[in-house]
Coordinates of C-alpha atoms in Angstrom, one line a residue:
X129 CA -15.2 20.5 0.4
X130 CA -15.4 21.7 4.0
X131 CA -16.1 19.2 6.8
X132 CA -18.8 21.7 8.0
X133 CA -20.8 21.1 4.8
X134 CA -22.0 17.6 5.8
X135 CA -24.7 16.9 8.5
X136 CA -24.4 13.2 9.3
X137 CA -24.7 11.0 12.4
X138 CA -20.9 10.3 12.1
X139 CA -18.9 13.4 11.2
X140 CA -15.3 14.1 10.1
X141 CA -12.6 14.2 11.2
X142 CA -12.7 10.6 12.3
X143 CA -9.9 8.1 12.8
X144 CA -10.5 4.9 10.9
X145 CA -10.4 1.5 12.7
X146 CA -6.9 0.0 12.4
X147 CA -5.4 -3.4 12.2
X148 CA -2.7 -5.1 14.2
X149 CA -0.1 -7.4 12.4
X150 CA -0.2 -11.1 12.8
X151 CA 1.9 -13.9 11.3
X152 CA -1.0 -16.2 10.4
X153 CA -4.6 -15.8 9.3
X154 CA -6.8 -16.5 12.4
X155 CA -8.8 -19.7 11.8
X156 CA -11.7 -19.5 14.3
X157 CA -14.7 -20.4 12.1
X158 CA -17.7 -18.4 12.9
X159 CA -15.8 -15.6 14.6
X160 CA -14.0 -13.8 11.7
X161 CA -14.9 -12.3 8.4
X162 CA -12.0 -12.3 5.9
X163 CA -11.3 -10.0 3.0
X164 CA -8.4 -9.0 0.8
X165 CA -6.1 -6.3 2.0
X166 CA -6.1 -3.4 -0.5
X167 CA -2.8 -1.6 -1.1
X168 CA -4.0 2.0 -1.8
X169 CA -4.9 5.1 0.1
X170 CA -7.2 4.5 3.1
X171 CA -10.2 6.9 2.9
X172 CA -13.3 7.6 4.7
X173 CA -16.2 8.9 2.6
X174 CA -18.8 11.3 4.1
X175 CA -21.6 11.9 1.7
X176 CA -24.5 14.2 2.4
X177 CA -26.4 14.7 -0.8
X178 CA -24.2 16.6 -3.3
X179 CA -21.6 17.3 -0.5
X180 CA -18.8 14.7 -0.3
X181 CA -15.8 14.7 2.0
X182 CA -13.0 12.3 1.2
X183 CA -10.8 12.0 4.3
X184 CA -7.4 10.4 4.6
X185 CA -6.3 8.1 7.4
X186 CA -4.6 11.0 9.1
X187 CA -7.5 13.4 8.7
X188 CA -6.4 15.3 5.5
X189 CA -8.6 16.2 2.6
X190 CA -8.1 13.8 -0.3
X191 CA -10.8 15.2 -2.5
X192 CA -8.6 17.8 -4.2
X193 CA -6.4 15.0 -5.6
X194 CA -9.3 12.8 -6.8
X195 CA -12.0 15.1 -8.3
X196 CA -13.3 12.3 -10.6
X197 CA -13.9 10.1 -7.5
X198 CA -16.0 12.8 -5.9
X199 CA -18.3 12.7 -8.9
X200 CA -18.4 8.9 -8.9
X201 CA -19.3 8.8 -5.2
X202 CA -22.2 11.2 -5.9
X203 CA -23.5 8.9 -8.7
X204 CA -22.9 5.5 -7.2
X205 CA -23.5 5.6 -3.4
X206 CA -26.5 6.3 -1.2
X207 CA -27.4 9.9 -0.8
X208 CA -26.4 10.0 2.9
X209 CA -23.8 7.6 4.1
X210 CA -20.3 7.3 5.7
X211 CA -18.1 4.5 4.2
X212 CA -14.7 3.2 5.0
X213 CA -12.6 2.0 2.1
X214 CA -9.5 2.4 -0.1
X215 CA -8.7 4.6 -3.1
X216 CA -6.9 2.5 -5.8
X217 CA -5.9 3.0 -9.5
X218 CA -6.3 -0.2 -11.6
X219 CA -4.5 -0.5 -14.9
X220 CA -4.1 -3.2 -17.5
X221 CA -0.7 -4.9 -16.9
X222 CA 0.3 -8.0 -18.8
X223 CA -3.2 -8.6 -20.2
X224 CA -4.7 -8.4 -16.6
X225 CA -6.2 -5.6 -14.6
X226 CA -4.0 -5.0 -11.5
X227 CA -3.5 -2.3 -8.9
X228 CA -0.9 0.2 -10.0
X229 CA 0.7 1.8 -6.9
X230 CA 3.0 3.9 -9.1
X231 CA 0.1 5.6 -10.9
X232 CA -1.8 6.1 -7.6
X233 CA 1.2 7.7 -5.8
X234 CA 1.6 10.2 -8.6
X235 CA -1.9 11.5 -8.1
X236 CA -0.9 13.4 -5.0
X237 CA 0.4 16.6 -6.7
X238 CA 0.2 20.3 -5.8
X239 CA -0.5 21.5 -9.3
X240 CA -4.2 21.6 -10.2
X241 CA -3.5 21.3 -13.9
X242 CA -1.6 18.0 -13.3
X243 CA -4.3 16.7 -11.0
X244 CA -6.8 17.3 -13.8
X245 CA -4.7 15.6 -16.4
X246 CA -4.0 12.5 -14.2
X247 CA -7.7 12.3 -13.3
X248 CA -8.3 11.7 -16.9
X249 CA -5.3 9.5 -17.7
X250 CA -5.3 7.3 -14.5
X251 CA -8.8 7.5 -13.0
X252 CA -9.2 6.2 -9.5
X253 CA -11.7 3.7 -8.0
X254 CA -13.1 3.4 -4.5
X255 CA -13.2 0.0 -2.8
X256 CA -15.6 -0.1 0.1
X257 CA -15.1 -2.5 3.0
X258 CA -17.2 -1.0 5.8
X259 CA -20.1 1.3 6.5
X260 CA -20.2 3.6 9.5
X261 CA -23.6 5.3 8.9
X262 CA -26.6 5.2 6.6
X263 CA -29.1 8.0 6.5
X264 CA -29.6 9.3 10.0
X265 CA -28.4 6.1 11.6
X266 CA -24.9 5.6 13.1
X267 CA -23.6 2.0 12.6
X268 CA -20.5 2.3 14.8
X269 CA -22.0 0.1 17.5
X270 CA -23.4 -2.4 15.2
X271 CA -21.6 -5.7 14.5
X272 CA -19.6 -6.1 11.3
X273 CA -22.1 -8.5 9.8
X274 CA -24.8 -5.7 10.0
X275 CA -22.4 -3.0 8.7
X276 CA -21.4 -5.3 5.8
X277 CA -25.0 -5.6 4.7
X278 CA -25.4 -1.8 4.9
X279 CA -22.3 -1.4 2.8
X280 CA -23.7 -3.7 0.1
X281 CA -26.8 -1.6 0.0
X282 CA -25.0 1.8 0.1
X283 CA -22.9 1.1 -3.1
X284 CA -25.7 1.4 -5.6
X285 CA -23.6 1.2 -8.8
X286 CA -20.3 -0.5 -9.4
X287 CA -18.5 1.2 -12.2
X288 CA -16.1 3.3 -10.1
X289 CA -17.2 2.3 -6.6
X290 CA -17.0 -1.3 -5.5
X291 CA -17.5 -3.6 -2.6
X292 CA -14.7 -6.0 -1.7
X293 CA -15.2 -9.7 -1.5
X294 CA -15.5 -11.3 1.9
X295 CA -15.7 -14.8 3.2
X296 CA -16.3 -16.5 6.6
X297 CA -14.3 -19.6 5.5
X298 CA -10.9 -19.4 7.2
X299 CA -9.3 -21.7 4.6
X300 CA -10.4 -19.5 1.8
X301 CA -9.2 -16.4 3.6
X302 CA -5.8 -18.0 4.0
X303 CA -5.8 -19.0 0.3
X304 CA -6.5 -15.3 -0.7
X305 CA -3.2 -14.3 0.9
X306 CA -1.4 -15.8 -2.0
X307 CA -4.0 -15.9 -4.7
X308 CA -4.8 -12.2 -4.8
X309 CA -1.3 -10.9 -4.7
X310 CA -1.2 -11.3 -8.5
X311 CA -3.8 -8.6 -8.7
X312 CA -1.6 -6.2 -6.8
X313 CA -3.0 -6.7 -3.3
X314 CA -0.8 -7.2 -0.2
X315 CA -2.4 -9.5 2.3
X316 CA -5.6 -10.4 4.2
X317 CA -7.7 -8.5 6.7
X318 CA -9.8 -10.3 9.4
X319 CA -12.6 -8.6 11.2
X320 CA -14.7 -10.0 14.0
X321 CA -18.3 -10.6 12.8
X322 CA -19.8 -9.4 16.0
X323 CA -17.3 -6.6 16.6
X324 CA -18.3 -2.9 16.5
X325 CA -16.4 -0.2 14.6
X326 CA -13.9 1.3 17.0
X327 CA -12.2 4.5 15.5
X328 CA -8.5 4.7 16.1
X329 CA -8.2 1.2 17.7
X330 CA -6.4 -1.8 16.3
X331 CA -9.4 -4.2 16.4
X332 CA -8.8 -5.9 13.1
X333 CA -6.0 -8.3 12.1
X334 CA -3.7 -7.9 9.1
X335 CA -1.6 -10.7 7.6
X336 CA 1.0 -9.6 5.1
X337 CA 3.7 -11.5 3.2
X338 CA 7.0 -12.0 4.9
X339 CA 9.9 -12.7 2.5
X340 CA 13.7 -12.3 2.3
X341 CA 16.1 -11.7 -0.4
X342 CA 19.9 -11.2 -0.8
X343 CA 20.8 -7.9 -2.5
X344 CA 23.9 -6.0 -3.5
X345 CA 24.7 -2.8 -1.6
X346 CA 25.2 -0.2 -4.4
X347 CA 25.2 3.0 -2.4
X348 CA 24.0 4.8 0.7
X349 CA 22.5 8.0 2.0
X350 CA 23.7 9.9 5.1
X351 CA 21.2 10.2 7.9
X352 CA 19.4 13.5 8.2
X353 CA 21.2 14.1 11.5
X354 CA 24.5 14.0 9.6
X355 CA 25.7 11.0 11.5
X356 CA 25.9 7.5 9.9
X357 CA 23.8 5.8 7.3
X358 CA 20.2 6.8 6.7
X359 CA 19.5 4.2 4.1
X360 CA 21.3 1.6 2.0
X361 CA 20.5 1.5 -1.7
X362 CA 20.0 -2.1 -3.0
X363 CA 20.5 -3.7 -6.4
X364 CA 19.9 -7.0 -8.2
X365 CA 21.5 -8.3 -11.3
X366 CA 19.4 -8.7 -14.5
X367 CA 19.8 -11.4 -17.1
X368 CA 21.9 -9.1 -19.2
X369 CA 24.4 -8.6 -16.4
X370 CA 23.3 -5.0 -15.5
X371 CA 22.9 -4.2 -11.8
X372 CA 19.5 -2.5 -11.3
X373 CA 18.4 -0.6 -8.2
X374 CA 15.4 -2.1 -6.6
X375 CA 14.9 0.0 -3.5
X376 CA 16.5 0.8 -0.1
X377 CA 16.7 -0.4 3.5
X378 CA 16.3 2.2 6.3
X379 CA 15.2 2.7 9.9
X380 CA 18.4 1.9 11.7
X381 CA 19.3 2.6 15.4
X382 CA 21.9 5.3 16.0
X383 CA 24.5 2.6 16.8
X384 CA 23.8 0.7 13.7
X385 CA 23.9 3.8 11.5
X386 CA 27.6 4.4 12.5
X387 CA 28.5 0.7 12.2
X388 CA 27.0 0.5 8.7
X389 CA 28.8 3.6 7.7
X390 CA 32.1 2.1 8.8
X391 CA 31.2 -1.0 6.7
X392 CA 30.4 0.9 3.5
X393 CA 32.6 4.0 3.5
X394 CA 35.7 2.1 2.4
X395 CA 33.9 1.0 -0.7
X396 CA 32.9 4.6 -1.7
X397 CA 33.3 5.1 -5.4
X398 CA 33.1 8.6 -6.8
X399 CA 31.1 11.7 -5.8
X400 CA 27.6 12.1 -4.5
X401 CA 24.8 11.6 -7.1
X402 CA 21.3 13.0 -7.3
X403 CA 18.4 10.7 -6.9
X404 CA 14.7 10.6 -7.6
X405 CA 12.8 13.3 -5.7
X406 CA 10.4 12.0 -3.0
X407 CA 6.8 12.2 -3.9
X408 CA 5.8 12.6 -0.2
X409 CA 8.4 15.2 0.8
X410 CA 9.8 17.5 -1.8
X411 CA 12.3 18.8 0.7
X412 CA 13.8 15.4 1.3
X413 CA 17.5 15.2 0.4
X414 CA 17.8 12.3 -2.1
X415 CA 21.5 12.6 -2.8
X416 CA 23.4 9.3 -2.5
X417 CA 26.9 8.0 -2.5
X418 CA 27.8 5.1 -4.8
X419 CA 29.9 2.2 -3.6
X420 CA 31.6 -0.7 -5.2
X421 CA 29.2 -3.6 -5.6
X422 CA 31.1 -6.0 -3.3
X423 CA 28.9 -6.5 -0.2
X424 CA 25.7 -8.6 -0.1
X425 CA 23.0 -8.1 2.5
X426 CA 19.9 -10.1 3.4
X427 CA 16.7 -8.0 3.7
X428 CA 13.2 -8.7 4.7
X429 CA 10.4 -7.5 2.4
X430 CA 6.7 -8.0 1.8
X431 CA 6.0 -7.3 -1.9
X432 CA 7.4 -6.2 -5.2
X433 CA 5.9 -3.8 -7.7
X434 CA 6.6 -3.4 -11.4
X435 CA 5.3 -4.3 -14.8
X436 CA 8.0 -6.9 -15.6
X437 CA 10.3 -9.0 -13.6
X438 CA 13.3 -6.8 -14.4
X439 CA 11.2 -3.7 -13.8
X440 CA 10.4 -4.7 -10.3
X441 CA 11.2 -2.8 -7.1
X442 CA 10.4 -3.3 -3.5
X443 CA 7.1 -1.6 -3.0
X444 CA 7.7 -0.6 0.6
X445 CA 10.9 0.1 2.6
X446 CA 12.7 -3.1 3.5
X447 CA 14.5 -4.2 6.7
X448 CA 18.2 -4.9 6.8
X449 CA 18.8 -8.2 8.4
X450 CA 22.5 -8.9 8.1
X451 CA 25.5 -8.9 5.8
X452 CA 26.1 -12.1 3.8
X453 CA 29.8 -12.5 3.4
X454 CA 29.2 -16.0 2.0
X455 CA 27.3 -14.8 -1.0
X456 CA 28.9 -13.5 -4.3
X457 CA 27.3 -10.2 -5.5
X458 CA 26.8 -11.7 -9.0
X459 CA 24.5 -14.4 -7.5
X460 CA 22.0 -11.8 -6.3
X461 CA 19.6 -12.0 -9.3
X462 CA 15.8 -11.5 -9.8
X463 CA 15.1 -15.2 -10.0
X464 CA 15.2 -15.5 -6.2
X465 CA 12.0 -13.5 -5.9
X466 CA 8.6 -15.0 -5.7
X467 CA 6.4 -14.5 -8.9
X468 CA 2.8 -13.9 -7.9
X469 CA 0.0 -15.7 -9.6
X470 CA -1.4 -13.8 -12.6
X471 CA -4.8 -12.7 -11.2
X472 CA -7.3 -10.1 -12.4
X473 CA -8.4 -7.4 -10.1
X474 CA -12.1 -7.8 -10.8
X475 CA -12.0 -11.3 -9.4
X476 CA -11.3 -9.7 -6.0
X477 CA -14.5 -7.6 -6.1
X478 CA -18.0 -8.6 -5.1
X479 CA -20.0 -9.5 -8.2

């Protein structure tokens, strides 16, 4: 759908309002509204009758990847509105409905036939958390408390389109940081009740989990420049004694890339191996070099994903903290990881 097809008081392309990271949930009662932080694809919805534009955070068209969501937005939202929210894919995991990042990430595919198949197999939902316009009225300058009420009125049905829960209670907001992780969410967002919607500005606060783990270095990739380490592949031991890859640490300085290569190159074991292709960059070189599992490193991470404990991986890239020469590789097991509470996704939505 072309952006020229909609005639609304707020038009695409538009940068969404952003959040700055903070270590603790702000506790100024009466100042903030708190809501769960959804871990999906950020999306702005521009609906003008039958015409719907689904815009990504960086201004790209997402509609081609989520055709079933375009239909749902036509059925379940006000005829003329601009909404801010998140695209997610919920699935039943362990008897509970949870967000499934793996299924969501697979939805971005160049082949129309595969998009059609996945739209049927893993249909997406839209979680609304702000309203930018209703009818002919822009809400950008209105306080969040007004926009929130407009959002509740704009989502007319709640089968595929939903409104996130909010609270003005700072204690409950802080509690949600841990409670809702079990449903696949990854933190808490705080918005000023009297604040306007400021596109492209970090006017919200986000609080995510901060955790650490000791992992075994099982391999590395050379940096795209050809000099030093680009990423370190990490593993944890399962109960059956098998070493399972759980993700990688990256984003090193030029100096650290060379130092880390000097640390790992003596442990090189065998030839380069092929890795999984990147979903986001099909041209990315995913070959990696295995090393003997003799070095342990401490890493900082926020969240795991996976259907079972031994099927878990780091959801996002992790940060290398330091080598741990005092740790034995065999002591790096899954039982050091936090196990989130088992929570159902629909408990996170407004009833």
